[in-house]
CSV table of N, CA and C in Angstrom, one decimal:
chain,number,residue,atom,x,y,z
A,17,MET,N,74.8,178.0,92.7
A,17,MET,CA,74.3,179.3,92.9
A,17,MET,C,73.6,179.8,91.6
A,18,ARG,N,74.2,179.5,90.5
A,18,ARG,CA,73.7,179.9,89.2
A,18,ARG,C,72.3,179.5,89.0
A,19,ASP,N,72.0,178.2,89.4
A,19,ASP,CA,70.7,177.7,89.3
A,19,ASP,C,69.7,178.5,90.1
A,20,GLU,N,70.1,178.9,91.3
A,20,GLU,CA,69.2,179.7,92.1
A,20,GLU,C,68.9,181.1,91.5
A,21,TYR,N,69.9,181.7,90.8
A,21,TYR,CA,69.7,182.9,90.1
A,21,TYR,C,68.8,182.8,89.0
A,22,SER,N,68.9,181.6,88.3
A,22,SER,CA,68.0,181.4,87.1
A,22,SER,C,66.6,181.2,87.6
A,23,LYS,N,66.4,180.5,88.7
A,23,LYS,CA,65.0,180.4,89.3
A,23,LYS,C,64.5,181.8,89.7
A,24,ALA,N,65.3,182.6,90.3
A,24,ALA,CA,64.9,183.9,90.8
A,24,ALA,C,64.5,184.7,89.5
A,25,GLU,N,65.3,184.7,88.5
A,25,GLU,CA,65.0,185.4,87.3
A,25,GLU,C,63.7,185.0,86.7
A,26,GLU,N,63.5,183.7,86.6
A,26,GLU,CA,62.2,183.2,86.1
A,26,GLU,C,61.0,183.7,86.9
A,27,SER,N,61.2,183.7,88.2
A,27,SER,CA,60.1,184.2,89.1
A,27,SER,C,59.8,185.7,88.8
A,28,TYR,N,60.9,186.5,88.7
A,28,TYR,CA,60.7,187.9,88.4
A,28,TYR,C,60.1,188.2,87.1
A,29,ILE,N,60.5,187.4,86.1
A,29,ILE,CA,59.9,187.5,84.7
A,29,ILE,C,58.4,187.2,84.8
A,30,GLN,N,58.0,186.2,85.5
A,30,GLN,CA,56.6,185.8,85.6
A,30,GLN,C,55.9,186.9,86.4
A,31,ALA,N,56.5,187.4,87.4
A,31,ALA,CA,55.8,188.5,88.2
A,31,ALA,C,55.6,189.7,87.3
A,32,ARG,N,56.7,190.1,86.6
A,32,ARG,CA,56.6,191.2,85.7
A,32,ARG,C,55.5,191.1,84.7
A,33,GLU,N,55.3,189.9,84.2
A,33,GLU,CA,54.2,189.7,83.2
A,33,GLU,C,52.9,189.8,83.8
A,34,ILE,N,52.7,189.3,85.0
A,34,ILE,CA,51.4,189.3,85.7
A,34,ILE,C,51.1,190.8,86.1
A,35,TYR,N,52.1,191.5,86.7
A,35,TYR,CA,51.8,192.9,87.0
A,35,TYR,C,51.5,193.7,85.8
A,36,SER,N,52.2,193.4,84.7
A,36,SER,CA,51.9,194.2,83.5
A,36,SER,C,50.4,194.0,83.1
A,37,GLN,N,50.0,192.7,83.1
A,37,GLN,CA,48.6,192.4,82.7
A,37,GLN,C,47.6,193.0,83.5
A,38,ILE,N,47.8,193.1,84.8
A,38,ILE,CA,46.8,193.7,85.7
A,38,ILE,C,47.0,195.2,85.9
A,39,GLY,N,48.0,195.8,85.3
A,39,GLY,CA,48.3,197.2,85.4
A,39,GLY,C,48.8,197.7,86.7
A,40,ASP,N,49.5,196.8,87.4
A,40,ASP,CA,50.1,197.2,88.7
A,40,ASP,C,51.5,197.7,88.5
A,41,GLN,N,51.6,199.1,88.5
A,41,GLN,CA,52.9,199.7,88.2
A,41,GLN,C,53.9,199.5,89.3
A,42,VAL,N,53.5,199.5,90.5
A,42,VAL,CA,54.5,199.2,91.7
A,42,VAL,C,55.0,197.8,91.6
A,43,GLY,N,54.1,196.8,91.4
A,43,GLY,CA,54.6,195.4,91.3
A,43,GLY,C,55.5,195.2,90.1
A,44,PHE,N,55.1,195.9,89.0
A,44,PHE,CA,56.0,195.8,87.8
A,44,PHE,C,57.4,196.3,88.0
A,45,ALA,N,57.4,197.5,88.7
A,45,ALA,CA,58.7,198.1,89.0
A,45,ALA,C,59.5,197.3,90.0
A,46,GLN,N,58.8,196.7,91.0
A,46,GLN,CA,59.5,195.8,91.9
A,46,GLN,C,60.1,194.6,91.2
A,47,ALA,N,59.4,194.0,90.3
A,47,ALA,CA,59.9,192.9,89.5
A,47,ALA,C,61.1,193.3,88.7
A,48,LEU,N,61.1,194.5,88.1
A,48,LEU,CA,62.3,195.0,87.4
A,48,LEU,C,63.5,195.2,88.4
A,49,GLU,N,63.2,195.7,89.6
A,49,GLU,CA,64.2,195.9,90.6
A,49,GLU,C,64.8,194.6,91.0
A,50,GLY,N,64.0,193.6,91.2
A,50,GLY,CA,64.5,192.2,91.5
A,50,GLY,C,65.4,191.7,90.4
A,51,MET,N,64.9,191.9,89.2
A,51,MET,CA,65.7,191.4,88.0
A,51,MET,C,67.1,192.1,88.0
A,52,GLY,N,67.1,193.4,88.3
A,52,GLY,CA,68.3,194.1,88.4
A,52,GLY,C,69.3,193.5,89.4
A,53,GLN,N,68.7,193.1,90.6
A,53,GLN,CA,69.6,192.6,91.6
A,53,GLN,C,70.1,191.2,91.2
A,54,VAL,N,69.3,190.4,90.5
A,54,VAL,CA,69.8,189.1,90.0
A,54,VAL,C,70.9,189.4,89.0
A,55,HIS,N,70.7,190.3,88.1
A,55,HIS,CA,71.8,190.6,87.1
A,55,HIS,C,73.0,191.1,87.7
A,56,SER,N,72.9,192.0,88.7
A,56,SER,CA,74.0,192.5,89.4
A,56,SER,C,74.8,191.4,90.1
A,57,ALA,N,74.1,190.5,90.7
A,57,ALA,CA,74.8,189.4,91.4
A,57,ALA,C,75.5,188.5,90.4
A,58,ARG,N,75.0,188.4,89.2
A,58,ARG,CA,75.7,187.6,88.2
A,58,ARG,C,76.8,188.4,87.4
A,59,GLU,N,76.9,189.6,87.8
A,59,GLU,CA,77.9,190.5,87.2
A,59,GLU,C,77.5,190.8,85.8
A,60,GLU,N,76.2,190.8,85.5
A,60,GLU,CA,75.7,191.3,84.2
A,60,GLU,C,75.3,192.7,84.4
A,61,TYR,N,76.3,193.6,84.4
A,61,TYR,CA,76.0,195.0,84.8
A,61,TYR,C,75.2,195.8,83.9
A,62,ALA,N,75.4,195.6,82.6
A,62,ALA,CA,74.5,196.3,81.6
A,62,ALA,C,73.1,196.0,81.8
A,63,MET,N,72.8,194.7,81.9
A,63,MET,CA,71.4,194.2,82.1
A,63,MET,C,70.8,194.7,83.4
A,64,ALA,N,71.7,194.7,84.5
A,64,ALA,CA,71.2,195.2,85.8
A,64,ALA,C,70.9,196.7,85.7
A,65,ALA,N,71.7,197.5,85.0
A,65,ALA,CA,71.5,198.9,84.8
A,65,ALA,C,70.2,199.2,84.1
A,66,GLN,N,70.0,198.4,83.1
A,66,GLN,CA,68.8,198.5,82.2
A,66,GLN,C,67.5,198.3,83.1
A,67,SER,N,67.5,197.2,83.9
A,67,SER,CA,66.4,196.9,84.8
A,67,SER,C,66.2,198.0,85.8
A,68,TYR,N,67.3,198.5,86.4
A,68,TYR,CA,67.2,199.5,87.4
A,68,TYR,C,66.6,200.8,86.8
A,69,PHE,N,67.1,201.1,85.6
A,69,PHE,CA,66.7,202.4,84.9
A,69,PHE,C,65.2,202.3,84.7
A,70,LYS,N,64.7,201.2,84.2
A,70,LYS,CA,63.2,201.1,83.9
A,70,LYS,C,62.4,201.2,85.2
A,71,ALA,N,62.9,200.6,86.3
A,71,ALA,CA,62.2,200.7,87.6
A,71,ALA,C,62.3,202.1,88.1
A,72,GLU,N,63.4,202.8,87.9
A,72,GLU,CA,63.6,204.2,88.4
A,72,GLU,C,62.6,205.1,87.7
A,73,GLN,N,62.4,204.9,86.4
A,73,GLN,CA,61.5,205.7,85.7
A,73,GLN,C,60.0,205.6,86.2
A,74,ILE,N,59.7,204.3,86.5
A,74,ILE,CA,58.3,204.1,87.0
A,74,ILE,C,58.1,204.7,88.4
A,75,TYR,N,59.1,204.5,89.3
A,75,TYR,CA,59.0,205.0,90.6
A,75,TYR,C,58.9,206.5,90.6
A,76,GLN,N,59.7,207.1,89.7
A,76,GLN,CA,59.7,208.6,89.6
A,76,GLN,C,58.3,209.1,89.1
A,77,ARG,N,57.8,208.4,88.1
A,77,ARG,CA,56.5,208.8,87.5
A,77,ARG,C,55.4,208.7,88.4
A,78,ILE,N,55.4,207.6,89.3
A,78,ILE,CA,54.2,207.4,90.2
A,78,ILE,C,54.5,208.2,91.6
A,79,GLY,N,55.6,208.8,91.7
A,79,GLY,CA,55.9,209.5,92.9
A,79,GLY,C,56.3,208.7,94.1
A,80,ASP,N,56.8,207.5,93.9
A,80,ASP,CA,57.3,206.7,95.0
A,80,ASP,C,58.8,207.0,95.3
A,81,MET,N,59.0,208.1,96.1
A,81,MET,CA,60.3,208.6,96.3
A,81,MET,C,61.2,207.7,97.1
A,82,ARG,N,60.7,206.9,98.0
A,82,ARG,CA,61.5,205.9,98.7
A,82,ARG,C,62.1,204.9,97.8
A,83,SER,N,61.2,204.3,97.0
A,83,SER,CA,61.7,203.3,96.0
A,83,SER,C,62.6,203.9,95.0
A,84,PHE,N,62.3,205.2,94.6
A,84,PHE,CA,63.2,205.9,93.7
A,84,PHE,C,64.6,206.0,94.2
A,85,ALA,N,64.6,206.4,95.5
A,85,ALA,CA,65.9,206.5,96.2
A,85,ALA,C,66.6,205.2,96.3
A,86,ASP,N,65.9,204.1,96.6
A,86,ASP,CA,66.5,202.8,96.7
A,86,ASP,C,67.1,202.4,95.4
A,87,ILE,N,66.5,202.7,94.3
A,87,ILE,CA,67.0,202.4,93.0
A,87,ILE,C,68.3,203.2,92.7
A,88,LEU,N,68.3,204.4,93.1
A,88,LEU,CA,69.5,205.2,92.9
A,88,LEU,C,70.6,204.6,93.7
A,89,TRP,N,70.3,204.1,94.9
A,89,TRP,CA,71.3,203.5,95.8
A,89,TRP,C,71.8,202.2,95.2
A,90,TYR,N,70.9,201.4,94.7
A,90,TYR,CA,71.4,200.2,94.0
A,90,TYR,C,72.2,200.4,92.8
A,91,THR,N,71.9,201.5,92.0
A,91,THR,CA,72.6,201.9,90.8
A,91,THR,C,74.0,202.4,91.3
A,92,ALA,N,74.1,203.1,92.4
A,92,ALA,CA,75.4,203.6,92.9
A,92,ALA,C,76.3,202.4,93.2
A,93,ARG,N,75.7,201.4,93.9
A,93,ARG,CA,76.5,200.2,94.2
A,93,ARG,C,76.9,199.4,92.9
A,94,LEU,N,76.1,199.5,91.9
A,94,LEU,CA,76.4,198.8,90.6
A,94,LEU,C,77.6,199.5,90.0
A,95,HIS,N,77.6,200.9,90.0
A,95,HIS,CA,78.8,201.6,89.5
A,95,HIS,C,80.0,201.4,90.3
A,96,ARG,N,79.9,201.3,91.6
A,96,ARG,CA,81.0,201.0,92.5
A,96,ARG,C,81.6,199.6,92.1
A,97,LYS,N,80.8,198.6,91.9
A,97,LYS,CA,81.3,197.3,91.5
A,97,LYS,C,82.1,197.4,90.2
A,98,GLN,N,81.9,198.4,89.4
A,98,GLN,CA,82.6,198.5,88.1
A,98,GLN,C,83.7,199.6,88.2
A,99,ALA,N,84.0,200.0,89.4
A,99,ALA,CA,85.1,201.0,89.7
A,99,ALA,C,84.7,202.3,89.0
A,100,GLN,N,83.5,202.7,88.9
A,100,GLN,CA,83.0,204.0,88.4
A,100,GLN,C,82.7,204.8,89.6
A,101,TYR,N,83.7,205.2,90.3
A,101,TYR,CA,83.5,205.8,91.6
A,101,TYR,C,82.8,207.2,91.6
A,102,ASP,N,83.1,208.0,90.6
A,102,ASP,CA,82.4,209.3,90.6
A,102,ASP,C,80.9,209.2,90.4
A,103,ALA,N,80.5,208.3,89.5
A,103,ALA,CA,79.1,208.1,89.3
A,103,ALA,C,78.5,207.5,90.5
A,104,ALA,N,79.2,206.5,91.1
A,104,ALA,CA,78.7,205.9,92.4
A,104,ALA,C,78.4,206.9,93.5
A,105,GLU,N,79.4,207.8,93.7
A,105,GLU,CA,79.3,208.8,94.7
A,105,GLU,C,78.1,209.8,94.4
A,106,ARG,N,78.0,210.2,93.2
A,106,ARG,CA,77.0,211.1,92.8
A,106,ARG,C,75.6,210.5,93.1
A,107,LEU,N,75.4,209.3,92.7
A,107,LEU,CA,74.1,208.6,92.9
A,107,LEU,C,73.8,208.3,94.4
A,108,ALA,N,74.8,208.0,95.1
A,108,ALA,CA,74.7,207.7,96.5
A,108,ALA,C,74.3,209.0,97.3
A,109,ARG,N,74.9,210.1,96.9
A,109,ARG,CA,74.6,211.4,97.5
A,109,ARG,C,73.1,211.8,97.2
A,110,GLN,N,72.7,211.6,95.9
A,110,GLN,CA,71.4,211.9,95.5
A,110,GLN,C,70.4,211.0,96.3
A,111,ALA,N,70.6,209.8,96.4
A,111,ALA,CA,69.8,208.9,97.2
A,111,ALA,C,69.7,209.3,98.7
A,112,SER,N,70.9,209.7,99.2
A,112,SER,CA,70.9,210.1,100.6
A,112,SER,C,70.1,211.4,100.9
A,113,THR,N,70.2,212.3,99.9
A,113,THR,CA,69.4,213.5,100.0
A,113,THR,C,67.9,213.2,100.0
A,114,ILE,N,67.5,212.3,99.2
A,114,ILE,CA,66.1,211.9,99.1
A,114,ILE,C,65.7,211.3,100.5
A,115,TYR,N,66.5,210.3,100.9
A,115,TYR,CA,66.2,209.7,102.2
A,115,TYR,C,66.1,210.7,103.3
A,116,SER,N,67.0,211.7,103.4
A,116,SER,CA,66.9,212.7,104.4
A,116,SER,C,65.6,213.5,104.3
A,117,GLY,N,65.3,213.9,103.1
A,117,GLY,CA,64.0,214.6,102.8
A,117,GLY,C,62.8,213.8,103.3
A,118,LEU,N,62.9,212.5,103.3
A,118,LEU,CA,61.8,211.6,103.7
A,118,LEU,C,61.9,211.3,105.2
A,119,SER,N,62.9,211.9,105.9
A,119,SER,CA,63.2,211.6,107.3
A,119,SER,C,63.5,210.1,107.5
A,120,LEU,N,64.2,209.5,106.5
A,120,LEU,CA,64.7,208.2,106.7
A,120,LEU,C,66.2,208.2,106.8
A,121,GLU,N,66.7,207.3,107.7
A,121,GLU,CA,68.1,207.3,107.8
A,121,GLU,C,68.6,206.1,107.0
A,122,ARG,N,69.7,206.2,106.4
A,122,ARG,CA,70.3,205.1,105.6
A,122,ARG,C,71.8,205.1,105.8
A,123,ASP,N,72.3,204.0,106.2
A,123,ASP,CA,73.8,203.9,106.4
A,123,ASP,C,74.4,203.8,105.0
A,124,VAL,N,75.4,204.7,104.8
A,124,VAL,CA,76.1,204.7,103.5
A,124,VAL,C,77.2,203.8,103.6
A,125,GLU,N,77.3,202.8,102.7
A,125,GLU,CA,78.4,201.8,102.6
A,125,GLU,C,79.6,202.5,102.1
A,126,GLY,N,80.7,202.1,102.6
A,126,GLY,CA,82.0,202.7,102.2
A,126,GLY,C,82.5,202.2,100.9
């Protein structure tokens, strides 16, 4: 499984570089999001949080509220994995509020 994560990370790094070169902010943010998911799966929580935070900033800046809410949701799950339940709940509620405002339904994991 570790080898698969390494391959995924390499792909996201390559994608991030390509999107950066062509100025594609959405693609760049999506690559960061993917890297965050890889780091989270590896239990590299600080690195995951850093990737998610960078993606969150981009999504917020370009006004992609759905993706912004998704990142808040992933960050909430990251906090939950670390037993940081207050932060997890706050972020999950914030994401849920955005989803509701966008008329999207999202099942909240327990």
